[in-house]
């Protein structure tokens, strides 16, 4: 119940319900409503919960906490005074908060003539059309004589009988109730009240106040003054809670299912600037009202806000807020005082998401505001590059029903710009950027280190800064499949004449690698030629390719060893030398479990690389032993 100060709102609620909602001593002393008042009445099968909202401009913030979730706006206009400043602002608030139906109660008709009633009714039709209310009943009433009260009740019944638009939060999978009243009742303890936005609650359930870790038990539930065991979305509900809180409960808090919701410090909001608002340049700080919360917020994303225009804004509240797609919000200025815009949340962004420029967020908001189900999901994926599929998240965050999600899932499979990689949806653009990063890394390595080959895991780790491991793997596999990369035994190189092998060579290379794989006593080049039944020239070409790609290490004199095997041998050698300090050839040979034929070329190579230092007939640790022992194949 809204309207200008002293136009008879509280008296009308008293007439309808028999309850005086002005309970605050200051309200009694001054004769005005300061805070929200609550009362209910029934007509047949319909029960109406009345929220008596303050009319004075100073207490608009309290009004906003009450009209966050209502089905019918009852605007009271005194016939003797007509339309006043708060009449129009309240109409703007009802419009921007998407109150679906408006009923006007033309009060104090006992003090005016029929002509005056007709004049005010005509003025209302002209002025309220500016706020989107083109058709609404105007019921003349008198709170003194009771004239028109029965007609008003019937009008409210007719309005309540019409199909009710789906609530903005109906897709939230958890219980949610913004708190607009907090009481500490003697003998019962904490009681919080509000309108249930989503889900259901039963006696004995555990609930949580957003931002507090404590679980509270539902001791009692009251709906319209009756004690019940259960309440659900759309019901005006009071809940008696048992348990300890870290901080006192207050208006603006939200009561929710534990551990099922996340707050946001950055919102995308589609707003309509009030027709009578001043021209404003962004960024601008305004008071944000949504659900029962009120806080300062910074508005960005546009250069300016023009009266009557629709815009996508990036809104950064000073405190984290729980929001859902479609949730109504209002923005007011402290000076000059007044509402400047209202709108609906398109998305609440979590702190875990990568930062994006404001223009990218505005573009995302524009797509979310008008796109169909599959396009909404695709625009989300395109903005962030990749998304770990969570279809349940799409309901409250993207405003999609179960049927919408099923259709979107099928549609996305047919699209070229979004691919499914494992449990993720990935934009083709991110895959292309990842592939370009991999190619640049290999080109840089070839130029700086004069080495065409790099370990796959090392390249993948460098690319992890721009994409998840699954996307990086997909990008590398895609490059290999398109023959832009060559992979050999876990090592990658850009495809070129130097790195490419023919199909026949690849088959022989696989056979060659098997001869050396995990083999401490591998064949010499001549022995490999015999075992593979190929020519000397062919085996030399394959070995040259294998050593260049660092699959094999050339020990000299026709001896080769698998690079991974060499790393293992160096690790074992380090442990042996740590125990004894200096070792003979025989001791190293026995420790390695190799023959003297293999031990001698291995040790000569170690001497040449500074892995060991020869002292007469023994070896001690060289300066490069640790580097080779810890190399895991990536030798320096």
Coordinates of C-alpha atoms in Angstrom, one line a residue:
X1 CA 0.0 0.0 0.0
X2 CA 1.8 3.1 -1.2
X3 CA 1.1 6.8 -1.7
X4 CA 2.0 10.3 -0.7
X5 CA 2.3 11.1 3.0
X6 CA -0.9 11.6 4.9
X7 CA -3.2 10.3 2.1
X8 CA -4.8 7.7 4.3
X9 CA -2.8 4.5 3.7
X10 CA -2.7 3.3 7.3
X11 CA -6.3 4.1 7.8
X12 CA -7.2 2.1 4.7
X13 CA -5.2 -0.9 5.9
X14 CA -7.1 -0.6 9.2
X15 CA -10.4 -0.6 7.3
X16 CA -9.4 -3.6 5.3
X17 CA -7.8 -5.7 8.1
X18 CA -9.0 -4.2 11.4
X19 CA -5.3 -3.7 12.4
X20 CA -3.5 -0.5 13.2
X21 CA -0.1 -1.0 11.6
X22 CA 1.5 2.2 13.1
X23 CA 3.0 0.6 16.2
X24 CA 6.2 2.7 16.6
X25 CA 5.9 5.4 19.4
X26 CA 7.2 8.0 16.9
X27 CA 4.6 7.0 14.4
X28 CA 1.8 7.6 17.0
X29 CA 3.3 10.9 18.1
X30 CA 3.7 12.3 14.6
X31 CA 0.7 10.7 13.0
X32 CA 2.8 9.3 10.0
X33 CA 4.1 5.9 9.0
X34 CA 7.9 5.7 9.4
X35 CA 8.5 1.9 9.0
X36 CA 6.8 -0.9 7.3
X37 CA 3.5 -2.2 8.7
X38 CA 2.1 -5.6 8.1
X39 CA -1.5 -7.0 8.3
X40 CA -3.7 -9.4 6.4
X41 CA -7.3 -10.1 5.6
X42 CA -9.2 -12.7 3.6
X43 CA -12.0 -12.6 1.1
X44 CA -13.3 -16.0 0.3
X45 CA -10.4 -18.2 -0.8
X46 CA -8.1 -15.3 -1.2
X47 CA -5.8 -14.1 1.6
X48 CA -4.1 -10.7 1.2
X49 CA -1.0 -9.7 3.0
X50 CA -0.9 -5.9 3.3
X51 CA 2.4 -4.1 3.6
X52 CA 1.8 -0.5 4.8
X53 CA 4.6 1.5 3.3
X54 CA 5.7 4.9 4.5
X55 CA 4.9 7.8 2.2
X56 CA 7.3 10.5 3.3
X57 CA 10.3 11.0 1.0
X58 CA 12.7 10.6 4.0
X59 CA 11.5 7.0 4.5
X60 CA 11.4 5.8 0.9
X61 CA 14.2 3.4 1.8
X62 CA 11.8 1.6 4.2
X63 CA 9.2 1.5 1.5
X64 CA 11.5 -0.2 -0.9
X65 CA 12.2 -3.0 1.5
X66 CA 8.5 -3.7 1.6
X67 CA 7.7 -3.7 -2.1
X68 CA 10.5 -6.1 -3.2
X69 CA 8.1 -9.0 -3.8
X70 CA 4.4 -8.0 -4.2
X71 CA 1.7 -9.0 -6.7
X72 CA -0.6 -6.0 -6.5
X73 CA 0.3 -2.4 -6.0
X74 CA -2.4 -0.4 -4.1
X75 CA -1.7 3.3 -4.7
X76 CA -3.6 5.6 -2.4
X77 CA -4.4 9.1 -3.6
X78 CA -6.3 11.6 -1.5
X79 CA -9.0 13.1 -3.7
X80 CA -8.8 16.5 -2.0
X81 CA -5.1 16.9 -2.6
X82 CA -4.6 15.0 -5.9
X83 CA -1.3 13.8 -7.3
X84 CA 1.7 14.8 -5.2
X85 CA 5.5 14.3 -5.5
X86 CA 5.6 10.9 -3.7
X87 CA 2.6 9.7 -5.7
X88 CA 4.6 9.8 -8.8
X89 CA 7.8 8.5 -7.3
X90 CA 5.9 5.6 -5.7
X91 CA 4.4 4.9 -9.2
X92 CA 7.9 4.9 -10.6
X93 CA 9.0 2.5 -7.9
X94 CA 6.1 0.1 -8.6
X95 CA 6.9 0.2 -12.3
X96 CA 10.7 -0.4 -12.0
X97 CA 10.2 -3.2 -9.5
X98 CA 7.8 -4.9 -12.0
X99 CA 4.7 -4.9 -9.8
X100 CA 2.4 -6.6 -12.3
X101 CA -0.9 -4.9 -11.3
X102 CA -1.9 -1.5 -10.1
X103 CA -5.1 -0.5 -8.2
X104 CA -5.8 3.1 -7.2
X105 CA -7.8 3.9 -4.1
X106 CA -9.1 7.4 -4.4
X107 CA -9.5 8.3 -0.7
X108 CA -11.3 11.1 1.1
X109 CA -14.2 11.2 -1.4
X110 CA -16.4 12.2 1.5
X111 CA -14.7 15.6 1.4
X112 CA -15.0 16.2 -2.3
X113 CA -17.5 16.5 -5.1
X114 CA -18.1 14.1 -8.0
X115 CA -16.6 16.6 -10.3
X116 CA -13.4 16.6 -8.3
X117 CA -13.3 12.8 -8.4
X118 CA -13.6 12.8 -12.2
X119 CA -10.8 15.4 -12.5
X120 CA -8.4 13.5 -10.3
X121 CA -9.2 10.3 -12.1
X122 CA -8.4 11.9 -15.4
X123 CA -5.1 13.3 -14.1
X124 CA -4.1 9.9 -12.8
X125 CA -4.7 8.3 -16.2
X126 CA -2.5 10.9 -17.8
X127 CA 0.3 10.9 -15.3
X128 CA 0.5 7.2 -14.6
X129 CA 0.7 6.3 -18.3
X130 CA 4.2 7.9 -18.2
X131 CA 5.1 5.0 -15.8
X132 CA 3.7 2.2 -18.0
X133 CA 0.3 1.9 -16.2
X134 CA -2.2 2.4 -19.0
X135 CA -5.1 0.5 -17.6
X136 CA -6.0 0.4 -13.9
X137 CA -9.1 0.6 -11.8
X138 CA -9.8 3.7 -9.7
X139 CA -12.0 3.0 -6.7
X140 CA -13.4 5.9 -4.7
X141 CA -13.3 5.2 -1.0
X142 CA -13.8 6.9 2.4
X143 CA -11.9 5.5 5.4
X144 CA -14.3 7.5 7.6
X145 CA -17.7 6.3 6.2
X146 CA -16.6 3.0 4.7
X147 CA -17.8 4.0 1.2
X148 CA -16.2 1.9 -1.5
X149 CA -14.3 -0.5 0.8
X150 CA -16.4 -3.5 -0.3
X151 CA -15.9 -2.5 -4.0
X152 CA -12.1 -2.2 -3.4
X153 CA -12.0 -5.7 -1.8
X154 CA -13.8 -7.1 -4.8
X155 CA -11.4 -5.3 -7.2
X156 CA -8.5 -6.9 -5.3
X157 CA -10.1 -10.3 -5.6
X158 CA -10.5 -9.8 -9.3
X159 CA -6.8 -8.8 -9.6
X160 CA -5.7 -11.8 -7.5
X161 CA -7.7 -14.2 -9.7
X162 CA -5.8 -13.3 -12.8
X163 CA -2.8 -15.5 -13.8
X164 CA 0.2 -14.5 -11.8
X165 CA 3.4 -13.8 -13.7
X166 CA 6.3 -16.2 -12.8
X167 CA 8.5 -14.8 -10.1
X168 CA 11.9 -13.6 -11.1
X169 CA 13.5 -16.0 -8.6
X170 CA 11.3 -19.1 -9.3
X171 CA 14.3 -20.9 -10.9
X172 CA 16.4 -20.7 -7.8
X173 CA 16.8 -24.3 -6.5
X174 CA 17.0 -23.3 -2.8
X175 CA 14.9 -21.7 -0.1
X176 CA 15.4 -17.9 -0.1
X177 CA 13.6 -15.3 2.0
X178 CA 14.8 -11.6 2.2
X179 CA 14.2 -10.4 5.7
X180 CA 12.3 -7.2 6.2
X181 CA 11.4 -7.5 9.9
X182 CA 13.4 -8.8 12.9
X183 CA 11.8 -9.3 16.3
X184 CA 13.1 -10.7 19.6
X185 CA 9.9 -12.2 21.2
X186 CA 10.0 -12.9 24.9
X187 CA 9.9 -16.6 25.4
X188 CA 10.4 -17.4 21.7
X189 CA 13.6 -15.7 20.8
X190 CA 14.5 -14.6 17.3
X191 CA 11.7 -14.2 14.8
X192 CA 12.4 -13.0 11.2
X193 CA 9.7 -12.2 8.7
X194 CA 9.5 -11.6 4.9
X195 CA 8.1 -13.0 1.7
X196 CA 9.5 -16.3 0.6
X197 CA 11.1 -15.8 -2.8
X198 CA 11.9 -19.4 -3.7
X199 CA 11.8 -22.9 -2.4
X200 CA 10.1 -24.1 0.7
X201 CA 10.7 -24.4 4.5
X202 CA 9.5 -26.8 7.1
X203 CA 9.7 -26.9 10.9
X204 CA 13.0 -28.6 11.8
X205 CA 14.9 -27.4 8.7
X206 CA 18.3 -25.9 9.0
X207 CA 18.7 -22.4 7.5
X208 CA 21.5 -19.9 7.3
X209 CA 21.7 -16.1 7.1
X210 CA 23.8 -15.1 4.1
X211 CA 27.3 -14.1 5.2
X212 CA 27.2 -15.9 8.5
X213 CA 28.5 -19.4 9.1
X214 CA 26.0 -20.4 11.7
X215 CA 23.2 -22.9 11.0
X216 CA 19.8 -22.1 12.6
X217 CA 17.0 -24.5 13.3
X218 CA 13.4 -23.6 12.3
X219 CA 11.4 -23.9 15.5
X220 CA 8.1 -22.4 14.4
X221 CA 6.5 -21.0 11.2
X222 CA 3.7 -18.5 11.0
X223 CA 1.8 -17.6 7.8
X224 CA -0.8 -14.7 8.0
X225 CA -1.0 -15.1 11.7
X226 CA -1.5 -18.9 11.7
X227 CA 1.0 -21.4 13.0
X228 CA 1.8 -23.9 10.3
X229 CA 4.4 -26.7 9.6
X230 CA 5.3 -25.5 6.1
X231 CA 5.6 -22.4 3.9
X232 CA 6.6 -21.8 0.3
X233 CA 7.4 -19.2 -2.4
X234 CA 5.0 -16.3 -2.4
X235 CA 3.9 -16.6 1.2
X236 CA 4.3 -13.9 3.7
X237 CA 6.1 -15.8 6.5
X238 CA 7.5 -15.4 10.0
X239 CA 10.0 -17.9 11.2
X240 CA 11.1 -18.5 14.8
X241 CA 14.8 -19.6 14.7
X242 CA 16.9 -21.4 17.3
X243 CA 20.7 -21.1 17.4
X244 CA 23.5 -18.7 17.9
X245 CA 24.5 -16.0 15.4
X246 CA 27.9 -14.4 14.8
X247 CA 26.2 -11.0 14.3
X248 CA 22.6 -9.8 15.0
X249 CA 20.1 -10.4 12.2
X250 CA 18.8 -7.2 10.5
X251 CA 16.6 -6.1 7.7
X252 CA 18.4 -6.7 4.4
X253 CA 19.7 -10.1 5.5
X254 CA 18.6 -13.1 3.6
X255 CA 17.6 -16.5 5.0
X256 CA 18.6 -19.4 2.8
X257 CA 19.3 -23.1 2.5
X258 CA 22.8 -23.6 3.9
X259 CA 25.8 -23.6 1.5
X260 CA 23.7 -23.3 -1.6
X261 CA 24.1 -19.7 -2.6
X262 CA 26.8 -17.2 -3.6
X263 CA 27.0 -13.5 -3.3
X264 CA 28.3 -11.1 -5.9
X265 CA 30.2 -7.8 -5.8
X266 CA 29.7 -7.1 -9.5
X267 CA 26.3 -7.2 -11.2
X268 CA 25.1 -6.8 -14.7
X269 CA 21.8 -4.9 -14.6
X270 CA 19.4 -3.8 -17.4
X271 CA 17.9 -0.5 -16.3
X272 CA 15.4 2.0 -17.5
X273 CA 16.1 5.6 -16.5
X274 CA 13.2 7.4 -15.0
X275 CA 11.6 9.9 -17.4
X276 CA 12.0 12.8 -14.9
X277 CA 15.6 11.9 -13.8
X278 CA 18.4 14.4 -14.3
X279 CA 21.1 13.8 -16.9
X280 CA 23.9 11.8 -15.3
X281 CA 27.5 11.0 -16.4
X282 CA 29.0 7.7 -15.4
X283 CA 30.6 6.5 -13.2
X284 CA 28.1 7.7 -10.6
X285 CA 27.4 6.5 -7.1
X286 CA 23.8 5.9 -6.2
X287 CA 21.8 4.1 -3.5
X288 CA 20.9 0.6 -4.7
X289 CA 17.7 -1.1 -3.3
X290 CA 17.1 -4.8 -4.1
X291 CA 15.2 -7.4 -2.2
X292 CA 15.2 -5.9 1.3
X293 CA 18.8 -4.6 1.0
X294 CA 20.0 -1.0 0.6
X295 CA 23.6 0.0 0.0
X296 CA 25.7 2.4 -2.0
X297 CA 26.8 1.2 -5.5
X298 CA 29.0 2.4 -8.3
X299 CA 27.4 2.5 -11.7
X300 CA 29.6 2.1 -14.8
X301 CA 29.6 0.7 -18.3
X302 CA 28.0 3.7 -20.0
X303 CA 29.2 7.3 -20.6
X304 CA 25.9 8.8 -19.4
X305 CA 22.4 8.0 -18.3
X306 CA 19.7 9.7 -20.3
X307 CA 16.1 10.1 -19.0
X308 CA 13.8 7.5 -20.5
X309 CA 16.6 5.3 -22.0
X310 CA 17.3 1.6 -21.4
X311 CA 20.9 0.7 -20.7
X312 CA 23.1 -2.1 -19.5
X313 CA 25.1 -1.1 -16.4
X314 CA 27.9 -2.7 -14.5
X315 CA 26.9 -2.2 -10.8
X316 CA 29.4 -2.6 -8.0
X317 CA 27.7 -2.6 -4.6
X318 CA 29.7 -1.7 -1.5
X319 CA 28.7 -5.0 0.0
X320 CA 28.3 -8.5 -1.5
X321 CA 24.7 -9.2 -2.5
X322 CA 22.7 -12.4 -3.2
X323 CA 21.0 -11.9 -6.5
X324 CA 19.3 -13.9 -9.2
X325 CA 18.5 -13.2 -12.8
X326 CA 15.4 -11.1 -13.1
X327 CA 15.6 -9.7 -9.6
X328 CA 14.2 -6.2 -9.5
X329 CA 16.4 -3.3 -8.3
X330 CA 16.0 0.5 -7.9
X331 CA 18.6 3.3 -7.9
X332 CA 18.2 6.6 -6.0
X333 CA 20.4 9.6 -5.6
X334 CA 21.0 11.2 -2.2
X335 CA 21.0 14.7 -3.8
X336 CA 19.0 15.8 -5.5
X337 CA 16.8 13.2 -3.7
X338 CA 14.9 10.9 -6.0
X339 CA 14.7 7.7 -8.0
X340 CA 16.8 7.8 -11.1
X341 CA 16.5 4.3 -12.6
X342 CA 15.1 0.8 -12.0
X343 CA 15.7 -2.5 -13.6
X344 CA 16.5 -6.1 -13.4
X345 CA 19.6 -8.1 -12.6
X346 CA 20.9 -10.0 -15.6
X347 CA 23.7 -11.7 -13.8
X348 CA 25.7 -11.7 -10.6
X349 CA 29.4 -12.2 -11.2
X350 CA 31.5 -14.1 -8.6
X351 CA 34.9 -13.1 -7.5
X352 CA 36.4 -16.3 -8.9
X353 CA 35.8 -15.3 -12.4
X354 CA 38.7 -13.7 -14.4
X355 CA 38.4 -9.9 -14.7
X356 CA 36.9 -8.5 -17.8
X357 CA 36.8 -4.9 -19.2
X358 CA 33.6 -3.0 -18.6
X359 CA 32.8 -2.9 -22.3
X360 CA 33.1 -6.7 -22.5
X361 CA 30.7 -7.0 -19.6
X362 CA 28.2 -4.6 -21.1
X363 CA 28.3 -6.6 -24.4
X364 CA 27.7 -9.8 -22.4
X365 CA 24.8 -8.0 -20.7
X366 CA 23.3 -7.0 -24.0
X367 CA 23.4 -10.6 -25.2
X368 CA 21.9 -12.0 -22.0
X369 CA 19.1 -9.4 -22.1
X370 CA 17.7 -10.4 -25.5
X371 CA 19.2 -13.8 -26.5
X372 CA 17.5 -17.2 -26.5
X373 CA 18.6 -20.0 -24.2
X374 CA 21.4 -21.4 -26.3
X375 CA 22.7 -17.9 -27.2
X376 CA 22.8 -17.0 -23.5
X377 CA 25.0 -19.9 -22.8
X378 CA 27.1 -19.3 -25.8
X379 CA 27.6 -15.6 -24.9
X380 CA 28.6 -16.6 -21.4
X381 CA 31.2 -19.1 -22.8
X382 CA 32.5 -16.5 -25.4
X383 CA 33.0 -14.0 -22.6
X384 CA 35.0 -16.3 -20.3
X385 CA 36.5 -18.6 -23.0
X386 CA 35.5 -21.8 -21.3
X387 CA 32.9 -23.0 -18.8
X388 CA 32.7 -26.2 -16.8
X389 CA 29.3 -27.5 -17.6
X390 CA 26.8 -27.0 -14.7
X391 CA 23.3 -27.1 -16.1
X392 CA 21.7 -26.5 -12.7
X393 CA 23.6 -23.2 -12.5
X394 CA 21.8 -22.0 -15.7
X395 CA 18.4 -21.8 -14.0
X396 CA 18.9 -19.0 -11.5
X397 CA 21.8 -17.4 -13.2
X398 CA 20.8 -17.4 -16.9
X399 CA 17.0 -17.6 -16.3
X400 CA 16.6 -21.0 -18.1
X401 CA 13.9 -23.6 -17.3
X402 CA 14.6 -27.3 -17.5
X403 CA 13.1 -27.4 -21.0
X404 CA 15.2 -24.4 -22.1
X405 CA 18.4 -26.2 -20.9
X406 CA 17.5 -29.4 -22.8
X407 CA 16.9 -27.4 -26.0
X408 CA 20.1 -25.4 -25.5
X409 CA 22.1 -28.5 -24.9
X410 CA 21.1 -29.9 -28.3
X411 CA 21.5 -26.6 -30.1
X412 CA 25.0 -26.1 -28.8
X413 CA 26.1 -29.4 -30.2
X414 CA 25.5 -28.1 -33.7
X415 CA 27.4 -24.9 -33.3
X416 CA 30.8 -24.1 -34.7
X417 CA 31.9 -21.4 -32.4
X418 CA 31.5 -23.4 -29.2
X419 CA 33.0 -26.9 -28.7
X420 CA 32.6 -29.4 -25.9
X421 CA 35.9 -30.5 -24.5
X422 CA 35.4 -33.1 -21.8
X423 CA 33.2 -31.5 -19.2
X424 CA 33.6 -28.0 -20.6
X425 CA 32.2 -25.8 -23.2
X426 CA 35.0 -23.9 -24.9
X427 CA 34.9 -21.0 -27.4
X428 CA 36.7 -21.6 -30.7
X429 CA 38.5 -18.3 -30.1
X430 CA 40.1 -19.6 -26.9
X431 CA 41.3 -22.8 -28.6
X432 CA 42.8 -20.7 -31.4
X433 CA 44.6 -18.5 -28.8
X434 CA 45.9 -21.5 -27.0
X435 CA 47.2 -23.1 -30.2
X436 CA 48.9 -19.8 -31.1
X437 CA 50.5 -19.7 -27.7
X438 CA 51.9 -23.3 -28.0
X439 CA 53.3 -22.5 -31.5
X440 CA 55.0 -19.3 -30.2
X441 CA 56.5 -21.2 -27.2
X442 CA 58.1 -23.8 -29.6
X443 CA 59.3 -21.1 -32.0
X444 CA 60.9 -19.1 -29.2
X445 CA 62.6 -22.2 -27.9
X446 CA 64.0 -23.1 -31.3
X447 CA 65.4 -19.5 -31.7
X448 CA 66.7 -18.9 -28.2
X449 CA 67.9 -22.4 -27.3
X450 CA 68.5 -23.7 -30.8
X451 CA 66.4 -26.7 -29.9
X452 CA 63.3 -27.6 -31.9
X453 CA 62.0 -30.1 -29.4
X454 CA 60.4 -29.6 -26.0
X455 CA 58.7 -31.8 -23.5
X456 CA 54.9 -31.8 -24.0
X457 CA 54.1 -31.3 -20.3
X458 CA 56.5 -28.3 -20.2
X459 CA 54.7 -26.6 -23.1
X460 CA 51.3 -27.4 -21.6
X461 CA 52.3 -25.9 -18.3
X462 CA 53.3 -22.6 -20.0
X463 CA 49.9 -22.5 -21.7
X464 CA 48.0 -23.0 -18.5
X465 CA 47.9 -19.3 -17.9
X466 CA 45.3 -18.8 -20.6
X467 CA 43.4 -22.1 -20.6
X468 CA 42.6 -25.1 -18.4
X469 CA 44.7 -28.3 -18.8
X470 CA 41.8 -30.0 -20.7
X471 CA 41.7 -27.2 -23.3
X472 CA 45.5 -27.1 -23.6
X473 CA 45.5 -30.9 -24.3
X474 CA 42.8 -30.5 -26.9
X475 CA 44.7 -27.6 -28.6
X476 CA 47.9 -29.6 -28.8
X477 CA 46.1 -32.7 -30.1
X478 CA 44.4 -30.5 -32.7
X479 CA 47.7 -29.1 -33.9
X480 CA 49.2 -32.6 -34.2
X481 CA 46.1 -33.8 -36.0
X482 CA 46.4 -31.0 -38.5
X483 CA 50.2 -31.8 -38.8
X484 CA 51.3 -28.4 -37.5
X485 CA 53.1 -30.1 -34.7
X486 CA 55.0 -33.3 -34.5
X487 CA 55.1 -35.5 -31.3
X488 CA 57.7 -38.0 -30.6
X489 CA 57.9 -39.9 -27.4
X490 CA 56.3 -37.1 -25.3
X491 CA 58.2 -34.3 -27.1
X492 CA 56.8 -31.7 -29.4
X493 CA 58.2 -29.8 -32.3
X494 CA 56.8 -27.6 -35.1
X495 CA 56.4 -29.7 -38.2
X496 CA 59.2 -29.0 -40.7
X497 CA 61.5 -30.9 -43.0
X498 CA 63.8 -31.4 -40.1
X499 CA 61.2 -32.8 -37.7
X500 CA 58.8 -34.6 -40.0
X501 CA 59.0 -38.3 -40.7
X502 CA 57.3 -40.3 -43.4
X503 CA 54.7 -42.9 -42.5
X504 CA 57.3 -45.7 -43.1
X505 CA 59.9 -43.8 -41.0
X506 CA 57.4 -43.3 -38.1
X507 CA 56.8 -47.0 -38.0
X508 CA 60.6 -47.8 -37.9
X509 CA 61.1 -45.0 -35.3
X510 CA 58.5 -46.7 -33.0
X511 CA 60.5 -49.9 -33.3
X512 CA 63.7 -48.1 -32.7
X513 CA 62.4 -46.4 -29.5
X514 CA 61.2 -49.8 -28.2
X515 CA 64.8 -51.0 -28.4
X516 CA 65.9 -48.3 -26.1
X517 CA 62.8 -47.8 -23.9
X518 CA 63.7 -48.5 -20.3
X519 CA 66.8 -50.4 -21.4
X520 CA 70.0 -50.0 -19.4
X521 CA 71.9 -52.1 -21.9
X522 CA 70.7 -50.8 -25.2
X523 CA 72.0 -51.8 -28.6
X524 CA 74.7 -49.9 -30.5
X525 CA 73.8 -48.3 -33.8
X526 CA 75.2 -51.2 -35.7
X527 CA 73.2 -53.7 -33.5
X528 CA 70.0 -51.6 -34.0
X529 CA 70.5 -51.8 -37.8
X530 CA 70.6 -55.6 -37.6
X531 CA 67.7 -55.9 -35.3
X532 CA 65.5 -53.6 -37.4
X533 CA 66.7 -55.0 -40.7
X534 CA 67.4 -51.6 -42.2
X535 CA 70.3 -50.0 -43.9
X536 CA 73.1 -48.1 -42.1
X537 CA 71.9 -44.9 -43.7
X538 CA 68.3 -45.5 -42.5
X539 CA 69.3 -46.3 -38.9
X540 CA 71.7 -43.3 -38.9
X541 CA 68.8 -41.0 -40.0
X542 CA 66.4 -42.4 -37.4
X543 CA 69.0 -42.1 -34.6
X544 CA 69.9 -38.6 -35.7
X545 CA 66.2 -37.7 -35.5
X546 CA 65.8 -39.4 -32.1
X547 CA 68.8 -37.6 -30.6
X548 CA 67.7 -34.3 -32.1
X549 CA 64.3 -34.7 -30.5
X550 CA 66.2 -35.8 -27.3
X551 CA 64.5 -39.2 -27.2
X552 CA 68.0 -40.6 -27.3
X553 CA 71.3 -39.3 -26.0
X554 CA 74.5 -39.8 -28.0
X555 CA 77.2 -41.2 -25.7
X556 CA 79.8 -41.3 -28.5
X557 CA 81.5 -44.1 -30.3
X558 CA 78.2 -45.5 -31.6
X559 CA 76.7 -45.9 -28.2
X560 CA 73.2 -44.4 -27.4
X561 CA 70.9 -44.5 -24.4
X562 CA 67.3 -43.4 -23.8
X563 CA 67.3 -39.9 -22.3
X564 CA 64.8 -41.0 -19.6
X565 CA 67.0 -43.9 -18.8
X566 CA 70.1 -41.6 -18.5
X567 CA 68.2 -39.4 -16.0
X568 CA 67.4 -42.4 -13.9
X569 CA 71.0 -43.6 -14.0
X570 CA 72.2 -40.1 -12.9
X571 CA 69.7 -40.2 -10.0
X572 CA 71.0 -43.6 -8.8
X573 CA 74.6 -42.4 -9.2
X574 CA 73.9 -39.4 -7.0
X575 CA 72.6 -41.7 -4.2
X576 CA 75.6 -44.0 -4.5
X577 CA 78.1 -41.1 -4.3
X578 CA 76.2 -39.5 -1.4
X579 CA 76.8 -42.8 0.5
X580 CA 80.5 -43.3 -0.4
X581 CA 81.9 -40.1 -1.8
X582 CA 84.0 -41.8 -4.5
X583 CA 83.3 -44.9 -6.6
X584 CA 85.3 -47.2 -8.8
X585 CA 84.0 -48.2 -12.3
X586 CA 83.2 -51.7 -11.0
X587 CA 81.1 -50.2 -8.1
X588 CA 79.2 -47.9 -10.4
X589 CA 78.7 -50.7 -13.0
X590 CA 77.3 -53.0 -10.3
X591 CA 75.1 -50.2 -8.9
X592 CA 73.7 -49.5 -12.3
X593 CA 73.4 -53.2 -13.1
X594 CA 75.0 -52.9 -16.5
X595 CA 77.9 -54.5 -18.3
X596 CA 81.4 -53.0 -18.5
X597 CA 80.6 -52.6 -22.3
X598 CA 77.9 -50.0 -21.4
X599 CA 79.4 -48.6 -18.2
X600 CA 82.5 -47.3 -19.9
X601 CA 80.8 -45.1 -22.6
X602 CA 78.2 -44.0 -20.0
X603 CA 80.9 -42.8 -17.6
X604 CA 83.0 -41.2 -20.3
X605 CA 79.9 -39.2 -21.3
X606 CA 79.3 -38.3 -17.6
X607 CA 82.9 -37.0 -17.4
X608 CA 82.5 -34.9 -20.5
X609 CA 79.3 -33.3 -19.2
X610 CA 80.5 -32.5 -15.7
X611 CA 78.2 -35.1 -14.2
X612 CA 81.2 -36.9 -12.7
X613 CA 84.8 -36.0 -12.2
X614 CA 87.5 -38.7 -12.7
X615 CA 90.1 -39.0 -10.0
X616 CA 92.5 -41.7 -11.2
X617 CA 90.5 -44.9 -11.0
X618 CA 87.4 -43.4 -9.2
X619 CA 84.6 -41.0 -9.9
X620 CA 83.3 -38.3 -7.6
X621 CA 80.2 -36.0 -8.1
X622 CA 80.6 -33.4 -10.7
X623 CA 79.1 -29.9 -10.7
X624 CA 76.3 -30.8 -13.0
X625 CA 75.2 -34.1 -11.4
X626 CA 72.1 -32.6 -9.6
X627 CA 70.9 -30.9 -12.8
X628 CA 71.0 -34.1 -14.8
X629 CA 69.6 -36.3 -11.9
X630 CA 66.7 -33.9 -11.5
X631 CA 66.1 -33.2 -15.1
X632 CA 63.2 -35.8 -15.7
X633 CA 64.3 -35.7 -19.3
X634 CA 64.5 -31.9 -19.6
X635 CA 68.3 -31.8 -19.5
X636 CA 70.3 -28.6 -19.4

